[in-house]
Amino acid sequence: RLGLRFGAAHGEVEVTFGPTRALAVCSGEIVTPPPERPNEGRISFFVEFGPIASPSFETGRPSVQATTVANLIERLIRGSRAVDAEALCIVGGQKVWSIRVDVRALDDDGNLADACAVAALCSLLHFRKADVEVRGEDAKVYSAEERVPVPLSIHHLPVPVTFALFSPSPKGAKKSKEPTLILDPNRLEEAAMDGALCVAVNQHGELCGVHKPGGMPIEFDLVTRCIELAVSRAKEITGRIQAELEA
């Protein structure tokens, strides 16, 4: 169900999870770093949910959902140190790269947060920054015609995998004590679910984070089961991303 379409410009990508679509655009500029982090570049994420994606989203100031997703992406990519921030430094204390990723929701049919996070990750992978030559404290920026732009230094690919949780039904002949899990829920499943669990795993099968925004309580055994399912799903997604980038 994952679809990837890279734009003509570096850092432009559209991701589809079934009918759900998100567009991410990555850009970069050279700025002066703050004194507390003189040798690290800046990476920032901005998410926009507008009425183009769903009638429930409003225009104007960023919605609570968009801010939540932007924070999730920031914790996922910056928190797991997926992008090497020190490699964005050009001249310590004077010049560093500031990388900005703008994510826009185009169509919401459920699991929009995962689609936005994968779009942000793909745009960082696809982005190329101008080559810079440093001589002493002087830095010369070369245009794309003069020198081939260089990719960002990315250590691993943390992919979020979201499960919709449904509490066991007390009715019927089959009395199940185990909650029901649905991987990559659609809009109707999200409206009916009793809770959600997001597990972030990279291509090496390493756990990068667990996010449970309220909802029904669950046993740790179920979290372990979700992590196992997320590992295989993340390997499938990262494999597809790498294959598309190499194509």
JSON list of C-alpha atoms in Angstrom, two decimals:
[
{"chain": "A", "resi": 1, "resn": "ARG", "atom": "CA", "xyz": [0.00, 0.00, 0.00]},
{"chain": "A", "resi": 2, "resn": "LEU", "atom": "CA", "xyz": [3.04, 2.30, 0.20]},
{"chain": "A", "resi": 3, "resn": "GLY", "atom": "CA", "xyz": [3.57, 4.56, -2.80]},
{"chain": "A", "resi": 4, "resn": "LEU", "atom": "CA", "xyz": [6.54, 6.93, -3.35]},
{"chain": "A", "resi": 5, "resn": "ARG", "atom": "CA", "xyz": [6.90, 9.63, -5.96]},
{"chain": "A", "resi": 6, "resn": "PHE", "atom": "CA", "xyz": [10.05, 11.75, -5.98]},
{"chain": "A", "resi": 7, "resn": "GLY", "atom": "CA", "xyz": [9.85, 15.21, -7.57]},
{"chain": "A", "resi": 8, "resn": "ALA", "atom": "CA", "xyz": [12.24, 16.75, -10.10]},
{"chain": "A", "resi": 9, "resn": "ALA", "atom": "CA", "xyz": [13.79, 18.93, -7.37]},
{"chain": "A", "resi": 10, "resn": "HIS", "atom": "CA", "xyz": [15.93, 17.29, -4.69]},
{"chain": "A", "resi": 11, "resn": "GLY", "atom": "CA", "xyz": [14.07, 16.89, -1.40]},
{"chain": "A", "resi": 12, "resn": "GLU", "atom": "CA", "xyz": [10.57, 16.81, -2.90]},
{"chain": "A", "resi": 13, "resn": "VAL", "atom": "CA", "xyz": [8.54, 13.62, -2.30]},
{"chain": "A", "resi": 14, "resn": "GLU", "atom": "CA", "xyz": [4.91, 12.51, -2.22]},
{"chain": "A", "resi": 15, "resn": "VAL", "atom": "CA", "xyz": [4.04, 9.47, -0.08]},
{"chain": "A", "resi": 16, "resn": "THR", "atom": "CA", "xyz": [0.80, 7.50, -0.28]},
{"chain": "A", "resi": 17, "resn": "PHE", "atom": "CA", "xyz": [-0.50, 4.97, 2.24]},
{"chain": "A", "resi": 18, "resn": "GLY", "atom": "CA", "xyz": [-3.47, 3.69, 0.24]},
{"chain": "A", "resi": 19, "resn": "PRO", "atom": "CA", "xyz": [-5.73, 6.77, -0.29]},
{"chain": "A", "resi": 20, "resn": "THR", "atom": "CA", "xyz": [-3.83, 8.78, 2.39]},
{"chain": "A", "resi": 21, "resn": "ARG", "atom": "CA", "xyz": [-1.33, 11.20, 0.81]},
{"chain": "A", "resi": 22, "resn": "ALA", "atom": "CA", "xyz": [1.33, 13.57, 2.17]},
{"chain": "A", "resi": 23, "resn": "LEU", "atom": "CA", "xyz": [3.84, 15.84, 0.43]},
{"chain": "A", "resi": 24, "resn": "ALA", "atom": "CA", "xyz": [7.21, 16.80, 1.95]},
{"chain": "A", "resi": 25, "resn": "VAL", "atom": "CA", "xyz": [9.68, 19.40, 0.71]},
{"chain": "A", "resi": 26, "resn": "CYS", "atom": "CA", "xyz": [13.17, 19.75, 2.20]},
{"chain": "A", "resi": 27, "resn": "SER", "atom": "CA", "xyz": [15.23, 22.93, 1.88]},
{"chain": "A", "resi": 28, "resn": "GLY", "atom": "CA", "xyz": [18.48, 24.22, 3.36]},
{"chain": "A", "resi": 29, "resn": "GLU", "atom": "CA", "xyz": [20.25, 27.51, 4.06]},
{"chain": "A", "resi": 30, "resn": "ILE", "atom": "CA", "xyz": [23.47, 28.58, 5.77]},
{"chain": "A", "resi": 31, "resn": "VAL", "atom": "CA", "xyz": [22.94, 30.34, 9.11]},
{"chain": "A", "resi": 32, "resn": "THR", "atom": "CA", "xyz": [24.88, 31.37, 12.25]},
{"chain": "A", "resi": 33, "resn": "PRO", "atom": "CA", "xyz": [24.52, 28.71, 14.98]},
{"chain": "A", "resi": 34, "resn": "PRO", "atom": "CA", "xyz": [23.34, 29.54, 18.52]},
{"chain": "A", "resi": 35, "resn": "PRO", "atom": "CA", "xyz": [26.19, 29.89, 21.07]},
{"chain": "A", "resi": 36, "resn": "GLU", "atom": "CA", "xyz": [25.03, 26.85, 23.09]},
{"chain": "A", "resi": 37, "resn": "ARG", "atom": "CA", "xyz": [25.41, 24.54, 20.04]},
{"chain": "A", "resi": 38, "resn": "PRO", "atom": "CA", "xyz": [28.18, 26.10, 17.94]},
{"chain": "A", "resi": 39, "resn": "ASN", "atom": "CA", "xyz": [29.15, 22.93, 16.05]},
{"chain": "A", "resi": 40, "resn": "GLU", "atom": "CA", "xyz": [25.72, 21.52, 15.18]},
{"chain": "A", "resi": 41, "resn": "GLY", "atom": "CA", "xyz": [23.41, 22.27, 12.28]},
{"chain": "A", "resi": 42, "resn": "ARG", "atom": "CA", "xyz": [19.69, 22.86, 12.72]},
{"chain": "A", "resi": 43, "resn": "ILE", "atom": "CA", "xyz": [16.87, 20.55, 11.59]},
{"chain": "A", "resi": 44, "resn": "SER", "atom": "CA", "xyz": [13.26, 21.71, 11.87]},
{"chain": "A", "resi": 45, "resn": "PHE", "atom": "CA", "xyz": [9.92, 20.20, 10.83]},
{"chain": "A", "resi": 46, "resn": "PHE", "atom": "CA", "xyz": [6.68, 21.99, 9.96]},
{"chain": "A", "resi": 47, "resn": "VAL", "atom": "CA", "xyz": [3.41, 20.15, 9.34]},
{"chain": "A", "resi": 48, "resn": "GLU", "atom": "CA", "xyz": [0.29, 21.62, 7.75]},
{"chain": "A", "resi": 49, "resn": "PHE", "atom": "CA", "xyz": [-3.15, 20.00, 7.83]},
{"chain": "A", "resi": 50, "resn": "GLY", "atom": "CA", "xyz": [-5.56, 21.99, 5.64]},
{"chain": "A", "resi": 51, "resn": "PRO", "atom": "CA", "xyz": [-9.09, 21.44, 4.29]},
{"chain": "A", "resi": 52, "resn": "ILE", "atom": "CA", "xyz": [-7.56, 19.98, 1.10]},
{"chain": "A", "resi": 53, "resn": "ALA", "atom": "CA", "xyz": [-6.88, 16.80, 3.13]},
{"chain": "A", "resi": 54, "resn": "SER", "atom": "CA", "xyz": [-10.10, 16.64, 5.13]},
{"chain": "A", "resi": 55, "resn": "PRO", "atom": "CA", "xyz": [-13.11, 18.93, 5.81]},
{"chain": "A", "resi": 56, "resn": "SER", "atom": "CA", "xyz": [-12.39, 18.53, 9.55]},
{"chain": "A", "resi": 57, "resn": "PHE", "atom": "CA", "xyz": [-9.13, 20.52, 9.17]},
{"chain": "A", "resi": 58, "resn": "GLU", "atom": "CA", "xyz": [-9.29, 24.32, 9.16]},
{"chain": "A", "resi": 59, "resn": "THR", "atom": "CA", "xyz": [-7.16, 26.93, 7.43]},
{"chain": "A", "resi": 60, "resn": "GLY", "atom": "CA", "xyz": [-5.10, 29.46, 9.36]},
{"chain": "A", "resi": 61, "resn": "ARG", "atom": "CA", "xyz": [-3.01, 28.71, 12.43]},
{"chain": "A", "resi": 62, "resn": "PRO", "atom": "CA", "xyz": [-1.55, 25.16, 12.82]},
{"chain": "A", "resi": 63, "resn": "SER", "atom": "CA", "xyz": [-4.07, 22.73, 14.30]},
{"chain": "A", "resi": 64, "resn": "VAL", "atom": "CA", "xyz": [-3.45, 20.61, 17.41]},
{"chain": "A", "resi": 65, "resn": "GLN", "atom": "CA", "xyz": [-3.21, 17.49, 15.19]},
{"chain": "A", "resi": 66, "resn": "ALA", "atom": "CA", "xyz": [-0.57, 19.11, 12.94]},
{"chain": "A", "resi": 67, "resn": "THR", "atom": "CA", "xyz": [1.50, 20.27, 15.93]},
{"chain": "A", "resi": 68, "resn": "THR", "atom": "CA", "xyz": [1.29, 16.78, 17.49]},
{"chain": "A", "resi": 69, "resn": "VAL", "atom": "CA", "xyz": [2.49, 15.16, 14.24]},
{"chain": "A", "resi": 70, "resn": "ALA", "atom": "CA", "xyz": [5.32, 17.73, 13.88]},
{"chain": "A", "resi": 71, "resn": "ASN", "atom": "CA", "xyz": [6.46, 16.95, 17.45]},
{"chain": "A", "resi": 72, "resn": "LEU", "atom": "CA", "xyz": [6.24, 13.20, 16.72]},
{"chain": "A", "resi": 73, "resn": "ILE", "atom": "CA", "xyz": [8.40, 13.57, 13.58]},
{"chain": "A", "resi": 74, "resn": "GLU", "atom": "CA", "xyz": [10.92, 15.72, 15.48]},
{"chain": "A", "resi": 75, "resn": "ARG", "atom": "CA", "xyz": [11.23, 13.17, 18.30]},
{"chain": "A", "resi": 76, "resn": "LEU", "atom": "CA", "xyz": [11.42, 10.34, 15.77]},
{"chain": "A", "resi": 77, "resn": "ILE", "atom": "CA", "xyz": [14.15, 11.80, 13.52]},
{"chain": "A", "resi": 78, "resn": "ARG", "atom": "CA", "xyz": [16.03, 14.19, 15.83]},
{"chain": "A", "resi": 79, "resn": "GLY", "atom": "CA", "xyz": [15.49, 12.19, 19.02]},
{"chain": "A", "resi": 80, "resn": "SER", "atom": "CA", "xyz": [16.87, 8.98, 17.49]},
{"chain": "A", "resi": 81, "resn": "ARG", "atom": "CA", "xyz": [19.79, 10.98, 15.97]},
{"chain": "A", "resi": 82, "resn": "ALA", "atom": "CA", "xyz": [18.96, 9.71, 12.50]},
{"chain": "A", "resi": 83, "resn": "VAL", "atom": "CA", "xyz": [20.56, 12.78, 10.86]},
{"chain": "A", "resi": 84, "resn": "ASP", "atom": "CA", "xyz": [24.14, 13.68, 11.80]},
{"chain": "A", "resi": 85, "resn": "ALA", "atom": "CA", "xyz": [23.75, 17.27, 13.11]},
{"chain": "A", "resi": 86, "resn": "GLU", "atom": "CA", "xyz": [27.54, 17.77, 13.48]},
{"chain": "A", "resi": 87, "resn": "ALA", "atom": "CA", "xyz": [28.05, 16.96, 9.78]},
{"chain": "A", "resi": 88, "resn": "LEU", "atom": "CA", "xyz": [25.92, 20.07, 9.04]},
{"chain": "A", "resi": 89, "resn": "CYS", "atom": "CA", "xyz": [28.58, 22.31, 10.59]},
{"chain": "A", "resi": 90, "resn": "ILE", "atom": "CA", "xyz": [30.67, 24.29, 8.06]},
{"chain": "A", "resi": 91, "resn": "VAL", "atom": "CA", "xyz": [32.74, 26.65, 10.27]},
{"chain": "A", "resi": 92, "resn": "GLY", "atom": "CA", "xyz": [32.37, 26.10, 14.03]},
{"chain": "A", "resi": 93, "resn": "GLY", "atom": "CA", "xyz": [30.47, 28.92, 15.75]},
{"chain": "A", "resi": 94, "resn": "GLN", "atom": "CA", "xyz": [30.04, 30.83, 12.46]},
{"chain": "A", "resi": 95, "resn": "LYS", "atom": "CA", "xyz": [28.32, 28.88, 9.70]},
{"chain": "A", "resi": 96, "resn": "VAL", "atom": "CA", "xyz": [26.11, 25.81, 9.81]},
{"chain": "A", "resi": 97, "resn": "TRP", "atom": "CA", "xyz": [23.40, 24.35, 7.61]},
{"chain": "A", "resi": 98, "resn": "SER", "atom": "CA", "xyz": [19.79, 24.87, 8.70]},
{"chain": "A", "resi": 99, "resn": "ILE", "atom": "CA", "xyz": [17.61, 22.14, 7.20]},
{"chain": "A", "resi": 100, "resn": "ARG", "atom": "CA", "xyz": [13.85, 22.68, 7.06]},
{"chain": "A", "resi": 101, "resn": "VAL", "atom": "CA", "xyz": [11.25, 20.05, 6.14]},
{"chain": "A", "resi": 102, "resn": "ASP", "atom": "CA", "xyz": [7.72, 21.22, 5.27]},
{"chain": "A", "resi": 103, "resn": "VAL", "atom": "CA", "xyz": [5.09, 18.47, 5.27]},
{"chain": "A", "resi": 104, "resn": "ARG", "atom": "CA", "xyz": [1.60, 19.04, 3.89]},
{"chain": "A", "resi": 105, "resn": "ALA", "atom": "CA", "xyz": [-1.31, 16.60, 4.20]},
{"chain": "A", "resi": 106, "resn": "LEU", "atom": "CA", "xyz": [-3.02, 16.13, 0.82]},
{"chain": "A", "resi": 107, "resn": "ASP", "atom": "CA", "xyz": [-5.58, 13.42, 1.63]},
{"chain": "A", "resi": 108, "resn": "ASP", "atom": "CA", "xyz": [-6.58, 11.94, 4.99]},
{"chain": "A", "resi": 109, "resn": "ASP", "atom": "CA", "xyz": [-8.01, 8.44, 4.93]},
{"chain": "A", "resi": 110, "resn": "GLY", "atom": "CA", "xyz": [-6.40, 7.36, 8.21]},
{"chain": "A", "resi": 111, "resn": "ASN", "atom": "CA", "xyz": [-2.86, 6.90, 9.53]},
{"chain": "A", "resi": 112, "resn": "LEU", "atom": "CA", "xyz": [-1.86, 10.38, 8.36]},
{"chain": "A", "resi": 113, "resn": "ALA", "atom": "CA", "xyz": [0.88, 10.72, 11.01]},
{"chain": "A", "resi": 114, "resn": "ASP", "atom": "CA", "xyz": [2.79, 7.70, 9.62]},
{"chain": "A", "resi": 115, "resn": "ALA", "atom": "CA", "xyz": [2.47, 9.00, 6.04]},
{"chain": "A", "resi": 116, "resn": "CYS", "atom": "CA", "xyz": [3.77, 12.45, 7.10]},
{"chain": "A", "resi": 117, "resn": "ALA", "atom": "CA", "xyz": [6.72, 10.94, 9.03]},
{"chain": "A", "resi": 118, "resn": "VAL", "atom": "CA", "xyz": [7.72, 8.67, 6.12]},
{"chain": "A", "resi": 119, "resn": "ALA", "atom": "CA", "xyz": [7.41, 11.65, 3.72]},
{"chain": "A", "resi": 120, "resn": "ALA", "atom": "CA", "xyz": [9.70, 13.75, 5.97]},
{"chain": "A", "resi": 121, "resn": "LEU", "atom": "CA", "xyz": [12.24, 10.92, 6.14]},
{"chain": "A", "resi": 122, "resn": "CYS", "atom": "CA", "xyz": [12.19, 10.38, 2.36]},
{"chain": "A", "resi": 123, "resn": "SER", "atom": "CA", "xyz": [12.62, 14.10, 1.66]},
{"chain": "A", "resi": 124, "resn": "LEU", "atom": "CA", "xyz": [15.73, 14.17, 3.90]},
{"chain": "A", "resi": 125, "resn": "LEU", "atom": "CA", "xyz": [17.13, 11.14, 2.03]},
{"chain": "A", "resi": 126, "resn": "HIS", "atom": "CA", "xyz": [16.38, 12.68, -1.38]},
{"chain": "A", "resi": 127, "resn": "PHE", "atom": "CA", "xyz": [17.66, 16.18, -0.49]},
{"chain": "A", "resi": 128, "resn": "ARG", "atom": "CA", "xyz": [21.07, 17.40, -1.70]},
{"chain": "A", "resi": 129, "resn": "LYS", "atom": "CA", "xyz": [22.88, 20.40, -0.19]},
{"chain": "A", "resi": 130, "resn": "ALA", "atom": "CA", "xyz": [25.33, 22.61, -2.07]},
{"chain": "A", "resi": 131, "resn": "ASP", "atom": "CA", "xyz": [28.97, 21.56, -1.83]},
{"chain": "A", "resi": 132, "resn": "VAL", "atom": "CA", "xyz": [31.03, 23.90, 0.39]},
{"chain": "A", "resi": 133, "resn": "GLU", "atom": "CA", "xyz": [34.82, 24.35, 0.43]},
{"chain": "A", "resi": 134, "resn": "VAL", "atom": "CA", "xyz": [36.35, 25.71, 3.65]},
{"chain": "A", "resi": 135, "resn": "ARG", "atom": "CA", "xyz": [39.68, 27.55, 3.69]},
{"chain": "A", "resi": 136, "resn": "GLY", "atom": "CA", "xyz": [40.53, 28.77, 7.19]},
{"chain": "A", "resi": 137, "resn": "GLU", "atom": "CA", "xyz": [37.43, 30.65, 8.29]},
{"chain": "A", "resi": 138, "resn": "ASP", "atom": "CA", "xyz": [36.19, 31.34, 4.77]},
{"chain": "A", "resi": 139, "resn": "ALA", "atom": "CA", "xyz": [33.61, 29.08, 3.13]},
{"chain": "A", "resi": 140, "resn": "LYS", "atom": "CA", "xyz": [32.87, 29.03, -0.61]},
{"chain": "A", "resi": 141, "resn": "VAL", "atom": "CA", "xyz": [29.48, 27.66, -1.64]},
{"chain": "A", "resi": 142, "resn": "TYR", "atom": "CA", "xyz": [29.43, 26.01, -5.07]},
{"chain": "A", "resi": 143, "resn": "SER", "atom": "CA", "xyz": [26.34, 26.03, -7.28]},
{"chain": "A", "resi": 144, "resn": "ALA", "atom": "CA", "xyz": [24.87, 22.79, -8.69]},
{"chain": "A", "resi": 145, "resn": "GLU", "atom": "CA", "xyz": [26.47, 23.63, -12.07]},
{"chain": "A", "resi": 146, "resn": "GLU", "atom": "CA", "xyz": [29.96, 24.00, -10.55]},
{"chain": "A", "resi": 147, "resn": "ARG", "atom": "CA", "xyz": [29.92, 20.95, -8.27]},
{"chain": "A", "resi": 148, "resn": "VAL", "atom": "CA", "xyz": [27.52, 18.06, -7.69]},
{"chain": "A", "resi": 149, "resn": "PRO", "atom": "CA", "xyz": [25.42, 18.72, -4.55]},
{"chain": "A", "resi": 150, "resn": "VAL", "atom": "CA", "xyz": [26.01, 16.31, -1.66]},
{"chain": "A", "resi": 151, "resn": "PRO", "atom": "CA", "xyz": [23.47, 14.22, 0.33]},
{"chain": "A", "resi": 152, "resn": "LEU", "atom": "CA", "xyz": [22.90, 14.58, 4.07]},
{"chain": "A", "resi": 153, "resn": "SER", "atom": "CA", "xyz": [24.66, 12.20, 6.47]},
{"chain": "A", "resi": 154, "resn": "ILE", "atom": "CA", "xyz": [21.86, 9.87, 7.65]},
{"chain": "A", "resi": 155, "resn": "HIS", "atom": "CA", "xyz": [22.74, 7.07, 10.09]},
{"chain": "A", "resi": 156, "resn": "HIS", "atom": "CA", "xyz": [19.51, 5.04, 10.02]},
{"chain": "A", "resi": 157, "resn": "LEU", "atom": "CA", "xyz": [15.85, 5.22, 8.94]},
{"chain": "A", "resi": 158, "resn": "PRO", "atom": "CA", "xyz": [13.37, 5.27, 11.85]},
{"chain": "A", "resi": 159, "resn": "VAL", "atom": "CA", "xyz": [9.94, 4.28, 10.50]},
{"chain": "A", "resi": 160, "resn": "PRO", "atom": "CA", "xyz": [6.74, 4.66, 12.56]},
{"chain": "A", "resi": 161, "resn": "VAL", "atom": "CA", "xyz": [4.23, 1.79, 12.49]},
{"chain": "A", "resi": 162, "resn": "THR", "atom": "CA", "xyz": [0.81, 2.57, 13.99]},
{"chain": "A", "resi": 163, "resn": "PHE", "atom": "CA", "xyz": [-1.68, 0.04, 15.35]},
{"chain": "A", "resi": 164, "resn": "ALA", "atom": "CA", "xyz": [-5.34, 0.74, 16.14]},
{"chain": "A", "resi": 165, "resn": "LEU", "atom": "CA", "xyz": [-6.41, -0.98, 19.38]},
{"chain": "A", "resi": 166, "resn": "PHE", "atom": "CA", "xyz": [-9.91, -2.34, 20.02]},
{"chain": "A", "resi": 167, "resn": "SER", "atom": "CA", "xyz": [-10.94, -3.59, 23.46]},
{"chain": "A", "resi": 168, "resn": "PRO", "atom": "CA", "xyz": [-12.12, -7.22, 23.71]},
{"chain": "A", "resi": 169, "resn": "SER", "atom": "CA", "xyz": [-15.85, -7.60, 23.10]},
{"chain": "A", "resi": 170, "resn": "PRO", "atom": "CA", "xyz": [-17.87, -8.96, 26.08]},
{"chain": "A", "resi": 171, "resn": "LYS", "atom": "CA", "xyz": [-20.72, -10.00, 23.76]},
{"chain": "A", "resi": 172, "resn": "GLY", "atom": "CA", "xyz": [-21.02, -13.07, 21.57]},
{"chain": "A", "resi": 173, "resn": "ALA", "atom": "CA", "xyz": [-20.05, -16.70, 21.97]},
{"chain": "A", "resi": 174, "resn": "LYS", "atom": "CA", "xyz": [-16.34, -16.08, 21.62]},
{"chain": "A", "resi": 175, "resn": "LYS", "atom": "CA", "xyz": [-15.19, -14.13, 24.65]},
{"chain": "A", "resi": 176, "resn": "SER", "atom": "CA", "xyz": [-11.73, -12.81, 23.80]},
{"chain": "A", "resi": 177, "resn": "LYS", "atom": "CA", "xyz": [-9.57, -11.29, 26.52]},
{"chain": "A", "resi": 178, "resn": "GLU", "atom": "CA", "xyz": [-7.02, -10.08, 23.99]},
{"chain": "A", "resi": 179, "resn": "PRO", "atom": "CA", "xyz": [-7.50, -6.65, 22.39]},
{"chain": "A", "resi": 180, "resn": "THR", "atom": "CA", "xyz": [-7.78, -6.62, 18.58]},
{"chain": "A", "resi": 181, "resn": "LEU", "atom": "CA", "xyz": [-4.96, -4.97, 16.60]},
{"chain": "A", "resi": 182, "resn": "ILE", "atom": "CA", "xyz": [-5.27, -3.33, 13.19]},
{"chain": "A", "resi": 183, "resn": "LEU", "atom": "CA", "xyz": [-2.08, -2.29, 11.41]},
{"chain": "A", "resi": 184, "resn": "ASP", "atom": "CA", "xyz": [-2.22, 0.96, 9.38]},
{"chain": "A", "resi": 185, "resn": "PRO", "atom": "CA", "xyz": [-5.84, 1.86, 10.26]},
{"chain": "A", "resi": 186, "resn": "ASN", "atom": "CA", "xyz": [-8.09, 3.79, 7.87]},
{"chain": "A", "resi": 187, "resn": "ARG", "atom": "CA", "xyz": [-10.29, 6.77, 8.78]},
{"chain": "A", "resi": 188, "resn": "LEU", "atom": "CA", "xyz": [-13.33, 4.71, 9.87]},
{"chain": "A", "resi": 189, "resn": "GLU", "atom": "CA", "xyz": [-11.18, 2.36, 11.98]},
{"chain": "A", "resi": 190, "resn": "GLU", "atom": "CA", "xyz": [-9.53, 5.38, 13.64]},
{"chain": "A", "resi": 191, "resn": "ALA", "atom": "CA", "xyz": [-12.95, 6.83, 14.48]},
{"chain": "A", "resi": 192, "resn": "ALA", "atom": "CA", "xyz": [-14.03, 3.57, 16.15]},
{"chain": "A", "resi": 193, "resn": "MET", "atom": "CA", "xyz": [-10.76, 2.56, 17.88]},
{"chain": "A", "resi": 194, "resn": "ASP", "atom": "CA", "xyz": [-10.31, 2.55, 21.67]},
{"chain": "A", "resi": 195, "resn": "GLY", "atom": "CA", "xyz": [-6.63, 3.57, 21.49]},
{"chain": "A", "resi": 196, "resn": "ALA", "atom": "CA", "xyz": [-3.54, 3.67, 19.29]},
{"chain": "A", "resi": 197, "resn": "LEU", "atom": "CA", "xyz": [0.05, 2.50, 19.64]},
{"chain": "A", "resi": 198, "resn": "CYS", "atom": "CA", "xyz": [2.87, 3.80, 17.45]},
{"chain": "A", "resi": 199, "resn": "VAL", "atom": "CA", "xyz": [6.12, 1.79, 17.35]},
{"chain": "A", "resi": 200, "resn": "ALA", "atom": "CA", "xyz": [9.16, 3.26, 15.56]},
{"chain": "A", "resi": 201, "resn": "VAL", "atom": "CA", "xyz": [11.73, 0.78, 14.22]},
{"chain": "A", "resi": 202, "resn": "ASN", "atom": "CA", "xyz": [14.67, 1.25, 11.84]},
{"chain": "A", "resi": 203, "resn": "GLN", "atom": "CA", "xyz": [15.94, -0.93, 8.98]},
{"chain": "A", "resi": 204, "resn": "HIS", "atom": "CA", "xyz": [18.22, -2.88, 11.36]},
{"chain": "A", "resi": 205, "resn": "GLY", "atom": "CA", "xyz": [15.24, -3.95, 13.49]},
{"chain": "A", "resi": 206, "resn": "GLU", "atom": "CA", "xyz": [16.26, -1.63, 16.35]},
{"chain": "A", "resi": 207, "resn": "LEU", "atom": "CA", "xyz": [13.54, 0.00, 18.43]},
{"chain": "A", "resi": 208, "resn": "CYS", "atom": "CA", "xyz": [13.66, 3.81, 18.11]},
{"chain": "A", "resi": 209, "resn": "GLY", "atom": "CA", "xyz": [10.60, 4.76, 20.14]},
{"chain": "A", "resi": 210, "resn": "VAL", "atom": "CA", "xyz": [7.12, 3.86, 21.39]},
{"chain": "A", "resi": 211, "resn": "HIS", "atom": "CA", "xyz": [4.30, 6.42, 21.41]},
{"chain": "A", "resi": 212, "resn": "LYS", "atom": "CA", "xyz": [0.93, 5.72, 23.05]},
{"chain": "A", "resi": 213, "resn": "PRO", "atom": "CA", "xyz": [-1.30, 8.80, 23.08]},
{"chain": "A", "resi": 214, "resn": "GLY", "atom": "CA", "xyz": [-3.80, 7.77, 25.80]},
{"chain": "A", "resi": 215, "resn": "GLY", "atom": "CA", "xyz": [-6.67, 5.40, 25.10]},
{"chain": "A", "resi": 216, "resn": "MET", "atom": "CA", "xyz": [-7.20, 1.91, 26.53]},
{"chain": "A", "resi": 217, "resn": "PRO", "atom": "CA", "xyz": [-4.55, 0.35, 28.80]},
{"chain": "A", "resi": 218, "resn": "ILE", "atom": "CA", "xyz": [-2.62, -2.61, 27.36]},
{"chain": "A", "resi": 219, "resn": "GLU", "atom": "CA", "xyz": [-0.38, -5.38, 28.69]},
{"chain": "A", "resi": 220, "resn": "PHE", "atom": "CA", "xyz": [3.36, -5.35, 28.01]},
{"chain": "A", "resi": 221, "resn": "ASP", "atom": "CA", "xyz": [3.02, -8.69, 26.11]},
{"chain": "A", "resi": 222, "resn": "LEU", "atom": "CA", "xyz": [0.90, -6.88, 23.54]},
{"chain": "A", "resi": 223, "resn": "VAL", "atom": "CA", "xyz": [3.53, -4.13, 23.18]},
{"chain": "A", "resi": 224, "resn": "THR", "atom": "CA", "xyz": [6.15, -6.84, 22.55]},
{"chain": "A", "resi": 225, "resn": "ARG", "atom": "CA", "xyz": [3.91, -8.41, 19.89]},
{"chain": "A", "resi": 226, "resn": "CYS", "atom": "CA", "xyz": [3.42, -5.02, 18.22]},
{"chain": "A", "resi": 227, "resn": "ILE", "atom": "CA", "xyz": [7.21, -4.46, 18.19]},
{"chain": "A", "resi": 228, "resn": "GLU", "atom": "CA", "xyz": [7.71, -7.82, 16.42]},
{"chain": "A", "resi": 229, "resn": "LEU", "atom": "CA", "xyz": [5.10, -6.93, 13.79]},
{"chain": "A", "resi": 230, "resn": "ALA", "atom": "CA", "xyz": [6.58, -3.42, 13.42]},
{"chain": "A", "resi": 231, "resn": "VAL", "atom": "CA", "xyz": [10.08, -4.83, 12.77]},
{"chain": "A", "resi": 232, "resn": "SER", "atom": "CA", "xyz": [8.92, -6.76, 9.67]},
{"chain": "A", "resi": 233, "resn": "ARG", "atom": "CA", "xyz": [6.73, -3.85, 8.46]},
{"chain": "A", "resi": 234, "resn": "ALA", "atom": "CA", "xyz": [9.60, -1.33, 8.91]},
{"chain": "A", "resi": 235, "resn": "LYS", "atom": "CA", "xyz": [12.03, -3.57, 6.98]},
{"chain": "A", "resi": 236, "resn": "GLU", "atom": "CA", "xyz": [9.50, -3.78, 4.15]},
{"chain": "A", "resi": 237, "resn": "ILE", "atom": "CA", "xyz": [9.05, 0.05, 4.09]},
{"chain": "A", "resi": 238, "resn": "THR", "atom": "CA", "xyz": [12.78, 0.90, 4.34]},
{"chain": "A", "resi": 239, "resn": "GLY", "atom": "CA", "xyz": [13.57, -1.69, 1.65]},
{"chain": "A", "resi": 240, "resn": "ARG", "atom": "CA", "xyz": [11.03, -0.06, -0.65]},
{"chain": "A", "resi": 241, "resn": "ILE", "atom": "CA", "xyz": [12.37, 3.46, 0.09]},
{"chain": "A", "resi": 242, "resn": "GLN", "atom": "CA", "xyz": [15.98, 2.43, -0.66]},
{"chain": "A", "resi": 243, "resn": "ALA", "atom": "CA", "xyz": [14.94, 0.60, -3.84]},
{"chain": "A", "resi": 244, "resn": "GLU", "atom": "CA", "xyz": [13.02, 3.69, -5.09]},
{"chain": "A", "resi": 245, "resn": "LEU", "atom": "CA", "xyz": [15.98, 6.01, -4.32]},
{"chain": "A", "resi": 246, "resn": "GLU", "atom": "CA", "xyz": [18.40, 3.77, -6.20]},
{"chain": "A", "resi": 247, "resn": "ALA", "atom": "CA", "xyz": [16.06, 3.40, -9.20]}
]
